[in-house]
Amino acid sequence: MTGPQVFRVALDMPLRRVFDYLPPKDPLPPDTGPPVQPGVRVRVPFGRQRLVGVILEAASSSDLPTERLKPILEVLDPRPILDTAALGLLRWAADYYHHPIGEVISAALPKALRLGASSSNAEERWSATAQGREAHERGEPKRAPKQRKLLEFLVAGDGSTADALTENVPNWRDAARSLAARGWIGSLEVIPEPDDVPLGAQTSGPTLAQEQRNAVEAVGKLLNQYGTFVLHGVTGSGKTEVYLQLVERVLTQGRRALVLVPEIGLTPQLVGRFRERFGVPMAVLHSALTDHERLLAWREAFSGRARIVLGTRSAVFAPVPDLGIIIVDEEHDSSFKQHEGGFRYSARDLAVVRAQRANVPVLLGSATPALETLNNVTTSRYTRLTLPRRADQAAPPRMALVDLRANDTSKKTGRCSYS
């Protein structure tokens, strides 16, 4: 018998081990490609439960006797959702942070994927059949108003996506099942056509100051190799414009960018800047999304349709094919550290490791870099780029220390002062 005999699967549980399983009893047809390989999700038996896990590796034998091993129940993915680089990063994180690999992988995937949802970004599209159109002309179904409304919507619109149905016909699933059972409607999955959009900027940015140009050129020279840069710029010095210029260079190369921000509140503002500058599809990931919205954004990134992936700390694990650069805005912010839950990590540090493994530059921007970042600059591990002036040449605010104890203005005005 050729091929691997055992697959080692990581499961979402607080155990520092993986679990061995036999190949599935009913393998997929050969024309579907390699069905079982590292990075693929599988459904496996675990006691009385059926859990979703990720294959980490294949082996020729197990420490357990073969009769004690159970076969994989189902292979969920036609291709790995975690490639070799992603698995390597997650293994490194599990070792570095001393955490079970199963929970580390779980933190890197949306909840829907952990429960077995499809990783494909195919759209679910519903349409009325010929029999359904004839039934609609007869006013059918007469005693099921919700079914009649759904059938009318599909006939009028010549079909519809599931998302559009959810928006226009709330709670339509039960009605759809009844209509489908009668042969009046049907569904199929359609892969969206790639958007034919220019990869560069659709609007030009402002003229860069000399320090901004120096920063763009320094990072731009290393777009095809690893390097960690610290963009140290005062507030208003134009760090975001440096980000935009570098992302534009990456996009023109046909590659993609990953941008991390610390707070959800900063996400809409930065997304607006990027969408105003670039006309390419974007995937936005943060904790305020619903599980379904997070899954859709992940699929956009995984399929490669999204040219820019932007999000908070969990986005450091987002799949980004042909990654060209990683940018971490406000790298000193403590929000990049996951303090709650099981797996605790620093997204900024993982971004540096990911960039090193992907052989791409990483840019850490801040007006007040963290002490450990400054130490890495001092020891020449990171390269420092400085923006000492505001982009609009505005003078910094004047600051003065006033001793209120020696100032009797409050007595004359009747206002209270604090010493």
Short mmCIF file of C-alpha atoms in Angstrom, two decimals:
data_model
loop_
_atom_site.label_atom_id
_atom_site.label_comp_id
_atom_site.label_asym_id
_atom_site.label_seq_id
_atom_site.Cartn_x
_atom_site.Cartn_y
_atom_site.Cartn_z
CA MET A 1 0.00 0.00 0.00
CA THR A 2 1.51 3.30 -1.07
CA GLY A 3 1.10 6.78 0.34
CA PRO A 4 0.84 7.96 3.94
CA GLN A 5 -0.81 5.60 6.37
CA VAL A 6 -1.50 8.10 9.15
CA PHE A 7 -2.51 11.77 9.25
CA ARG A 8 -1.75 13.93 12.28
CA VAL A 9 -4.65 16.29 12.99
CA ALA A 10 -4.71 19.38 15.24
CA LEU A 11 -7.98 19.80 17.12
CA ASP A 12 -9.26 22.87 18.98
CA MET A 13 -8.67 21.75 22.54
CA PRO A 14 -6.22 22.64 25.35
CA LEU A 15 -4.00 19.59 24.82
CA ARG A 16 -0.39 19.95 23.70
CA ARG A 17 -0.58 17.15 21.17
CA VAL A 18 -1.98 16.13 17.82
CA PHE A 19 -4.13 13.11 17.04
CA ASP A 20 -3.47 10.34 14.54
CA TYR A 21 -6.14 9.22 12.10
CA LEU A 22 -6.28 6.76 9.24
CA PRO A 23 -7.05 7.92 5.67
CA PRO A 24 -10.77 8.20 4.85
CA LYS A 25 -12.45 4.98 3.83
CA ASP A 26 -13.92 6.60 0.73
CA PRO A 27 -11.21 8.76 -0.88
CA LEU A 28 -12.19 11.50 -3.28
CA PRO A 29 -12.00 10.85 -7.04
CA PRO A 30 -8.52 11.31 -8.53
CA ASP A 31 -9.56 14.24 -10.75
CA THR A 32 -10.27 16.40 -7.68
CA GLY A 33 -6.55 16.63 -6.85
CA PRO A 34 -4.76 15.52 -3.70
CA PRO A 35 -7.68 15.27 -1.24
CA VAL A 36 -5.75 14.77 1.97
CA GLN A 37 -2.66 16.86 2.66
CA PRO A 38 -1.31 19.24 5.32
CA GLY A 39 -3.37 22.40 5.72
CA VAL A 40 -6.68 20.76 4.76
CA ARG A 41 -9.62 20.69 7.18
CA VAL A 42 -11.13 17.32 7.98
CA ARG A 43 -14.02 16.09 10.08
CA VAL A 44 -12.94 13.35 12.46
CA PRO A 45 -14.49 11.24 15.24
CA PHE A 46 -13.43 12.14 18.77
CA GLY A 47 -15.17 10.04 21.38
CA ARG A 48 -18.86 10.60 20.79
CA GLN A 49 -18.23 13.88 18.99
CA ARG A 50 -17.42 14.74 15.40
CA LEU A 51 -14.89 17.58 15.33
CA VAL A 52 -13.30 19.71 12.63
CA GLY A 53 -9.51 19.77 12.65
CA VAL A 54 -6.59 20.64 10.39
CA ILE A 55 -4.06 18.12 9.09
CA LEU A 56 -0.54 19.10 10.14
CA GLU A 57 1.44 16.30 8.56
CA ALA A 58 1.31 12.84 7.06
CA ALA A 59 3.29 9.91 8.46
CA SER A 60 3.97 6.32 7.58
CA SER A 61 3.20 4.99 11.06
CA SER A 62 1.77 5.89 14.47
CA ASP A 63 2.84 5.29 18.05
CA LEU A 64 -0.58 3.72 18.58
CA PRO A 65 -1.58 0.33 17.19
CA THR A 66 -3.49 0.55 13.91
CA GLU A 67 -6.57 -1.11 15.39
CA ARG A 68 -6.96 1.80 17.82
CA LEU A 69 -6.95 4.42 15.08
CA LYS A 70 -10.12 5.68 13.41
CA PRO A 71 -10.44 6.89 9.81
CA ILE A 72 -11.11 10.46 8.77
CA LEU A 73 -14.84 10.94 8.23
CA GLU A 74 -14.79 13.75 5.68
CA VAL A 75 -12.34 15.98 3.81
CA LEU A 76 -13.73 19.52 3.82
CA ASP A 77 -11.36 21.36 1.47
CA PRO A 78 -10.28 20.65 -2.13
CA ARG A 79 -7.02 22.49 -1.40
CA PRO A 80 -5.22 23.55 1.79
CA ILE A 81 -6.64 26.61 3.52
CA LEU A 82 -3.30 26.90 5.36
CA ASP A 83 -0.30 26.69 3.07
CA THR A 84 3.20 25.66 4.13
CA ALA A 85 4.16 29.20 5.17
CA ALA A 86 0.98 29.64 7.26
CA LEU A 87 1.44 26.29 9.00
CA GLY A 88 5.06 27.17 9.71
CA LEU A 89 4.05 30.50 11.26
CA LEU A 90 1.39 28.86 13.44
CA ARG A 91 3.79 26.14 14.58
CA TRP A 92 6.33 28.82 15.47
CA ALA A 93 3.69 30.76 17.43
CA ALA A 94 2.65 27.63 19.32
CA ASP A 95 6.25 26.96 20.33
CA TYR A 96 7.14 30.57 21.12
CA TYR A 97 4.02 31.27 23.20
CA HIS A 98 3.90 27.75 24.69
CA HIS A 99 0.34 27.12 23.60
CA PRO A 100 -1.42 24.07 22.12
CA ILE A 101 -1.20 24.08 18.33
CA GLY A 102 -4.90 23.24 17.98
CA GLU A 103 -5.99 26.40 19.78
CA VAL A 104 -3.44 28.48 17.87
CA ILE A 105 -4.88 27.30 14.54
CA SER A 106 -8.38 27.91 15.87
CA ALA A 107 -7.49 31.54 16.63
CA ALA A 108 -6.29 31.97 13.06
CA LEU A 109 -9.57 30.89 11.44
CA PRO A 110 -13.06 32.43 11.45
CA LYS A 111 -15.60 30.63 13.59
CA ALA A 112 -17.60 29.48 10.57
CA LEU A 113 -14.56 27.69 9.16
CA ARG A 114 -13.92 26.03 12.51
CA LEU A 115 -17.46 24.65 12.31
CA GLY A 116 -16.99 23.29 8.79
CA ALA A 117 -18.24 26.07 6.47
CA SER A 118 -17.00 26.05 2.89
CA SER A 119 -13.79 27.93 2.16
CA SER A 120 -14.89 28.71 -1.39
CA ASN A 121 -15.98 32.23 -2.27
CA ALA A 122 -18.59 30.89 -4.69
CA GLU A 123 -21.89 32.76 -4.63
CA GLU A 124 -25.07 30.83 -3.90
CA ARG A 125 -27.48 31.79 -6.68
CA TRP A 126 -31.20 30.89 -6.80
CA SER A 127 -33.52 31.03 -9.79
CA ALA A 128 -37.02 29.91 -10.77
CA THR A 129 -37.41 26.86 -13.00
CA ALA A 130 -39.77 26.66 -16.00
CA GLN A 131 -42.30 24.87 -13.81
CA GLY A 132 -41.92 27.59 -11.21
CA ARG A 133 -42.62 30.32 -13.75
CA GLU A 134 -45.76 28.53 -14.88
CA ALA A 135 -46.84 28.15 -11.24
CA HIS A 136 -46.24 31.85 -10.68
CA GLU A 137 -48.47 32.73 -13.66
CA ARG A 138 -51.23 30.66 -12.06
CA GLY A 139 -50.79 32.57 -8.80
CA GLU A 140 -49.24 29.64 -6.97
CA PRO A 141 -48.70 28.86 -4.20
CA LYS A 142 -51.99 30.35 -3.06
CA ARG A 143 -51.89 29.32 0.60
CA ALA A 144 -48.24 30.08 1.34
CA PRO A 145 -47.68 33.85 1.11
CA LYS A 146 -43.98 33.68 2.01
CA GLN A 147 -43.32 31.07 -0.70
CA ARG A 148 -45.33 33.12 -3.20
CA LYS A 149 -43.32 36.24 -2.34
CA LEU A 150 -40.03 34.40 -2.80
CA LEU A 151 -41.10 32.88 -6.12
CA GLU A 152 -42.33 36.27 -7.33
CA PHE A 153 -39.02 37.89 -6.41
CA LEU A 154 -37.00 35.25 -8.26
CA VAL A 155 -39.20 35.43 -11.36
CA ALA A 156 -39.14 39.22 -11.47
CA GLY A 157 -35.37 39.44 -11.00
CA ASP A 158 -34.48 36.44 -13.19
CA GLY A 159 -32.63 34.90 -10.26
CA SER A 160 -30.86 36.28 -7.20
CA THR A 161 -27.90 35.69 -4.90
CA ALA A 162 -28.45 34.39 -1.38
CA ASP A 163 -27.25 37.71 0.08
CA ALA A 164 -29.80 39.65 -1.96
CA LEU A 165 -32.56 37.28 -0.85
CA THR A 166 -31.60 37.75 2.77
CA GLU A 167 -31.90 41.51 2.32
CA ASN A 168 -35.19 41.52 0.39
CA VAL A 169 -37.01 38.39 1.61
CA PRO A 170 -36.20 37.86 5.31
CA ASN A 171 -36.24 34.28 6.60
CA TRP A 172 -36.50 32.89 3.08
CA ARG A 173 -34.69 29.59 3.65
CA ASP A 174 -37.73 27.56 4.79
CA ALA A 175 -39.78 28.83 1.88
CA ALA A 176 -36.92 28.02 -0.51
CA ARG A 177 -36.73 24.43 0.71
CA SER A 178 -40.47 23.97 0.14
CA LEU A 179 -40.34 25.47 -3.35
CA ALA A 180 -37.24 23.45 -4.26
CA ALA A 181 -38.97 20.24 -3.13
CA ARG A 182 -41.77 21.00 -5.62
CA GLY A 183 -39.25 21.65 -8.38
CA TRP A 184 -40.19 25.31 -8.75
CA ILE A 185 -36.81 26.84 -7.85
CA GLY A 186 -33.22 25.66 -7.82
CA SER A 187 -29.77 26.84 -6.72
CA LEU A 188 -26.19 26.58 -7.86
CA GLU A 189 -22.82 27.98 -6.82
CA VAL A 190 -21.14 30.48 -9.12
CA ILE A 191 -17.52 31.58 -8.83
CA PRO A 192 -17.43 35.39 -9.23
CA GLU A 193 -15.46 36.64 -12.20
CA PRO A 194 -12.27 38.47 -11.22
CA ASP A 195 -12.68 42.22 -11.26
CA ASP A 196 -10.99 43.94 -14.19
CA VAL A 197 -9.64 46.90 -12.28
CA PRO A 198 -6.33 48.77 -12.56
CA LEU A 199 -3.78 47.62 -10.01
CA GLY A 200 -2.29 51.05 -9.39
CA ALA A 201 -3.77 54.13 -7.76
CA GLN A 202 -6.91 55.64 -9.29
CA THR A 203 -6.19 59.06 -7.77
CA SER A 204 -2.86 60.75 -7.22
CA GLY A 205 -1.70 61.65 -3.76
CA PRO A 206 -0.18 64.91 -2.52
CA THR A 207 3.40 65.87 -3.24
CA LEU A 208 5.67 64.14 -0.76
CA ALA A 209 8.10 65.96 1.47
CA GLN A 210 11.76 64.98 1.18
CA GLU A 211 11.63 62.83 4.32
CA GLN A 212 8.57 61.00 3.01
CA ARG A 213 10.26 60.35 -0.32
CA ASN A 214 13.32 59.01 1.47
CA ALA A 215 11.16 56.61 3.49
CA VAL A 216 9.29 55.38 0.41
CA GLU A 217 12.52 54.82 -1.50
CA ALA A 218 14.23 53.04 1.40
CA VAL A 219 11.43 50.50 1.76
CA GLY A 220 10.71 50.37 -1.98
CA LYS A 221 14.23 49.10 -2.70
CA LEU A 222 13.54 46.01 -0.58
CA LEU A 223 10.07 45.08 -1.79
CA ASN A 224 11.33 41.66 -2.84
CA GLN A 225 13.25 40.81 0.31
CA TYR A 226 12.86 40.91 4.07
CA GLY A 227 13.62 43.98 6.13
CA THR A 228 12.04 45.60 9.18
CA PHE A 229 11.63 49.38 9.06
CA VAL A 230 10.43 51.71 11.81
CA LEU A 231 8.67 54.80 10.47
CA HIS A 232 9.06 57.26 13.36
CA GLY A 233 6.99 60.31 12.56
CA VAL A 234 5.33 62.95 14.68
CA THR A 235 1.56 63.21 14.57
CA GLY A 236 0.50 64.70 11.23
CA SER A 237 3.84 64.01 9.54
CA GLY A 238 2.25 61.98 6.73
CA LYS A 239 2.88 58.37 7.73
CA THR A 240 -0.36 57.23 6.08
CA GLU A 241 0.71 58.74 2.77
CA VAL A 242 3.94 56.73 2.97
CA TYR A 243 1.82 53.60 3.49
CA LEU A 244 -0.30 54.44 0.45
CA GLN A 245 2.71 55.05 -1.78
CA LEU A 246 4.28 51.72 -0.81
CA VAL A 247 1.04 49.81 -1.28
CA GLU A 248 0.73 51.35 -4.74
CA ARG A 249 4.17 50.01 -5.65
CA VAL A 250 3.24 46.56 -4.37
CA LEU A 251 -0.03 46.53 -6.34
CA THR A 252 1.68 47.53 -9.58
CA GLN A 253 3.91 44.47 -9.14
CA GLY A 254 0.79 42.30 -9.08
CA ARG A 255 1.22 41.48 -5.39
CA ARG A 256 -0.90 42.14 -2.30
CA ALA A 257 -0.61 44.11 0.93
CA LEU A 258 -1.51 43.38 4.55
CA VAL A 259 -2.20 46.41 6.77
CA LEU A 260 -2.76 46.12 10.53
CA VAL A 261 -4.33 48.80 12.74
CA PRO A 262 -4.76 48.65 16.53
CA GLU A 263 -8.35 49.80 17.05
CA ILE A 264 -11.65 49.12 15.33
CA GLY A 265 -12.39 52.85 15.54
CA LEU A 266 -9.42 53.58 13.28
CA THR A 267 -10.46 50.99 10.68
CA PRO A 268 -13.23 52.94 8.83
CA GLN A 269 -11.03 56.02 8.55
CA LEU A 270 -8.09 54.11 7.07
CA VAL A 271 -10.35 51.98 4.86
CA GLY A 272 -11.79 55.20 3.48
CA ARG A 273 -8.32 56.49 2.64
CA PHE A 274 -7.36 53.27 0.88
CA ARG A 275 -10.62 52.98 -1.07
CA GLU A 276 -10.39 56.61 -2.13
CA ARG A 277 -6.89 56.04 -3.47
CA PHE A 278 -7.24 52.53 -4.94
CA GLY A 279 -10.04 50.95 -6.92
CA VAL A 280 -9.10 47.37 -6.07
CA PRO A 281 -11.16 44.93 -3.94
CA MET A 282 -10.36 45.01 -0.23
CA ALA A 283 -11.01 42.63 2.65
CA VAL A 284 -11.57 44.18 6.08
CA LEU A 285 -11.27 42.03 9.21
CA HIS A 286 -12.03 43.08 12.79
CA SER A 287 -13.93 41.85 15.83
CA ALA A 288 -17.03 43.99 15.17
CA LEU A 289 -17.96 41.83 12.17
CA THR A 290 -20.55 39.09 12.45
CA ASP A 291 -19.37 35.52 11.97
CA HIS A 292 -20.79 35.51 8.44
CA GLU A 293 -19.19 38.84 7.54
CA ARG A 294 -15.84 37.61 8.85
CA LEU A 295 -16.16 34.45 6.75
CA LEU A 296 -16.92 36.47 3.61
CA ALA A 297 -13.92 38.75 4.20
CA TRP A 298 -11.67 35.73 4.82
CA ARG A 299 -12.87 34.15 1.58
CA GLU A 300 -12.11 37.35 -0.33
CA ALA A 301 -8.55 37.23 0.99
CA PHE A 302 -8.11 33.47 0.53
CA SER A 303 -9.31 33.53 -3.07
CA GLY A 304 -6.88 36.31 -3.91
CA ARG A 305 -9.66 38.61 -5.07
CA ALA A 306 -8.85 41.13 -2.33
CA ARG A 307 -5.68 42.99 -3.25
CA ILE A 308 -5.48 44.74 0.13
CA VAL A 309 -6.29 43.08 3.46
CA LEU A 310 -6.80 45.52 6.33
CA GLY A 311 -7.75 44.73 9.90
CA THR A 312 -6.97 44.57 13.58
CA ARG A 313 -4.67 42.09 15.33
CA SER A 314 -6.40 38.88 14.22
CA ALA A 315 -5.84 39.90 10.58
CA VAL A 316 -2.17 38.98 11.02
CA PHE A 317 -3.29 35.40 10.29
CA ALA A 318 -5.33 36.32 7.21
CA PRO A 319 -4.47 34.40 4.03
CA VAL A 320 -2.80 36.77 1.56
CA PRO A 321 -1.52 35.10 -1.63
CA ASP A 322 1.52 36.76 -3.23
CA LEU A 323 2.11 38.91 -0.17
CA GLY A 324 4.26 41.94 -1.00
CA ILE A 325 4.40 44.03 2.19
CA ILE A 326 3.11 44.13 5.77
CA ILE A 327 2.35 47.49 7.43
CA VAL A 328 1.66 47.85 11.16
CA ASP A 329 0.22 51.27 12.03
CA GLU A 330 0.70 52.57 15.60
CA GLU A 331 2.92 49.59 16.36
CA HIS A 332 3.37 50.65 19.99
CA ASP A 333 -0.35 50.26 20.79
CA SER A 334 -1.15 47.63 23.40
CA SER A 335 -4.23 46.58 21.40
CA PHE A 336 -1.93 44.52 19.19
CA LYS A 337 -1.48 42.20 22.15
CA GLN A 338 -4.15 39.57 22.73
CA HIS A 339 -4.61 39.55 26.52
CA GLU A 340 -7.87 37.60 26.78
CA GLY A 341 -8.88 34.08 25.94
CA GLY A 342 -6.66 31.07 25.60
CA PHE A 343 -4.05 32.00 23.00
CA ARG A 344 -2.24 35.22 23.90
CA TYR A 345 0.11 36.77 21.38
CA SER A 346 1.51 39.99 19.94
CA ALA A 347 0.24 40.66 16.43
CA ARG A 348 3.08 43.11 15.81
CA ASP A 349 5.72 40.50 16.61
CA LEU A 350 3.92 37.87 14.55
CA ALA A 351 3.80 40.34 11.65
CA VAL A 352 7.59 40.65 11.78
CA VAL A 353 8.01 36.87 11.84
CA ARG A 354 5.51 36.45 9.01
CA ALA A 355 7.33 39.02 6.89
CA GLN A 356 10.64 37.28 7.53
CA ARG A 357 9.23 33.92 6.48
CA ALA A 358 7.53 35.42 3.41
CA ASN A 359 10.70 37.36 2.51
CA VAL A 360 8.90 40.70 2.30
CA PRO A 361 9.46 44.01 4.12
CA VAL A 362 7.47 45.01 7.19
CA LEU A 363 6.94 48.66 8.13
CA LEU A 364 6.19 49.59 11.75
CA GLY A 365 4.76 53.10 12.02
CA SER A 366 4.42 55.17 15.18
CA ALA A 367 4.83 58.62 16.66
CA THR A 368 6.04 56.99 19.89
CA PRO A 369 7.73 53.65 19.07
CA ALA A 370 7.73 51.00 21.78
CA LEU A 371 10.90 50.65 23.86
CA GLU A 372 11.61 47.17 22.49
CA THR A 373 11.28 48.56 18.97
CA LEU A 374 13.76 51.35 19.72
CA ASN A 375 16.12 48.77 21.19
CA ASN A 376 15.95 46.79 17.96
CA VAL A 377 16.80 50.00 16.10
CA THR A 378 19.77 50.60 18.40
CA THR A 379 21.07 47.07 17.84
CA SER A 380 20.64 47.50 14.05
CA ARG A 381 18.03 44.77 13.76
CA TYR A 382 15.50 47.35 12.50
CA THR A 383 16.07 50.35 10.22
CA ARG A 384 14.76 53.67 11.44
CA LEU A 385 13.09 56.15 9.08
CA THR A 386 12.24 59.56 10.51
CA LEU A 387 9.54 62.10 9.64
CA PRO A 388 10.41 65.02 11.93
CA ARG A 389 8.00 67.60 10.51
CA ARG A 390 4.28 67.84 9.89
CA ALA A 391 3.28 67.23 6.31
CA ASP A 392 1.49 70.59 6.01
CA GLN A 393 4.46 72.43 7.53
CA ALA A 394 2.24 73.57 10.41
CA ALA A 395 4.10 74.68 13.48
CA PRO A 396 3.77 72.36 16.49
CA PRO A 397 1.55 73.60 19.30
CA ARG A 398 3.26 75.90 21.77
CA MET A 399 3.54 74.39 25.22
CA ALA A 400 4.11 76.27 28.46
CA LEU A 401 4.16 75.25 32.11
CA VAL A 402 1.94 77.47 34.27
CA ASP A 403 2.16 77.38 38.06
CA LEU A 404 -1.43 77.96 39.11
CA ARG A 405 -0.38 78.51 42.71
CA ALA A 406 1.37 81.72 41.70
CA ASN A 407 -1.36 82.76 39.28
CA ASP A 408 -4.27 84.62 40.92
CA THR A 409 -6.37 84.79 37.72
CA SER A 410 -8.73 82.22 39.14
CA LYS A 411 -9.42 84.47 42.14
CA LYS A 412 -10.37 87.37 39.90
CA THR A 413 -12.60 85.31 37.61
CA GLY A 414 -14.08 83.17 40.35
CA ARG A 415 -12.97 79.98 38.61
CA CYS A 416 -11.50 77.08 40.48
CA SER A 417 -7.85 76.14 39.89
CA TYR A 418 -6.04 72.96 40.88
CA SER A 419 -2.49 72.78 42.12
#
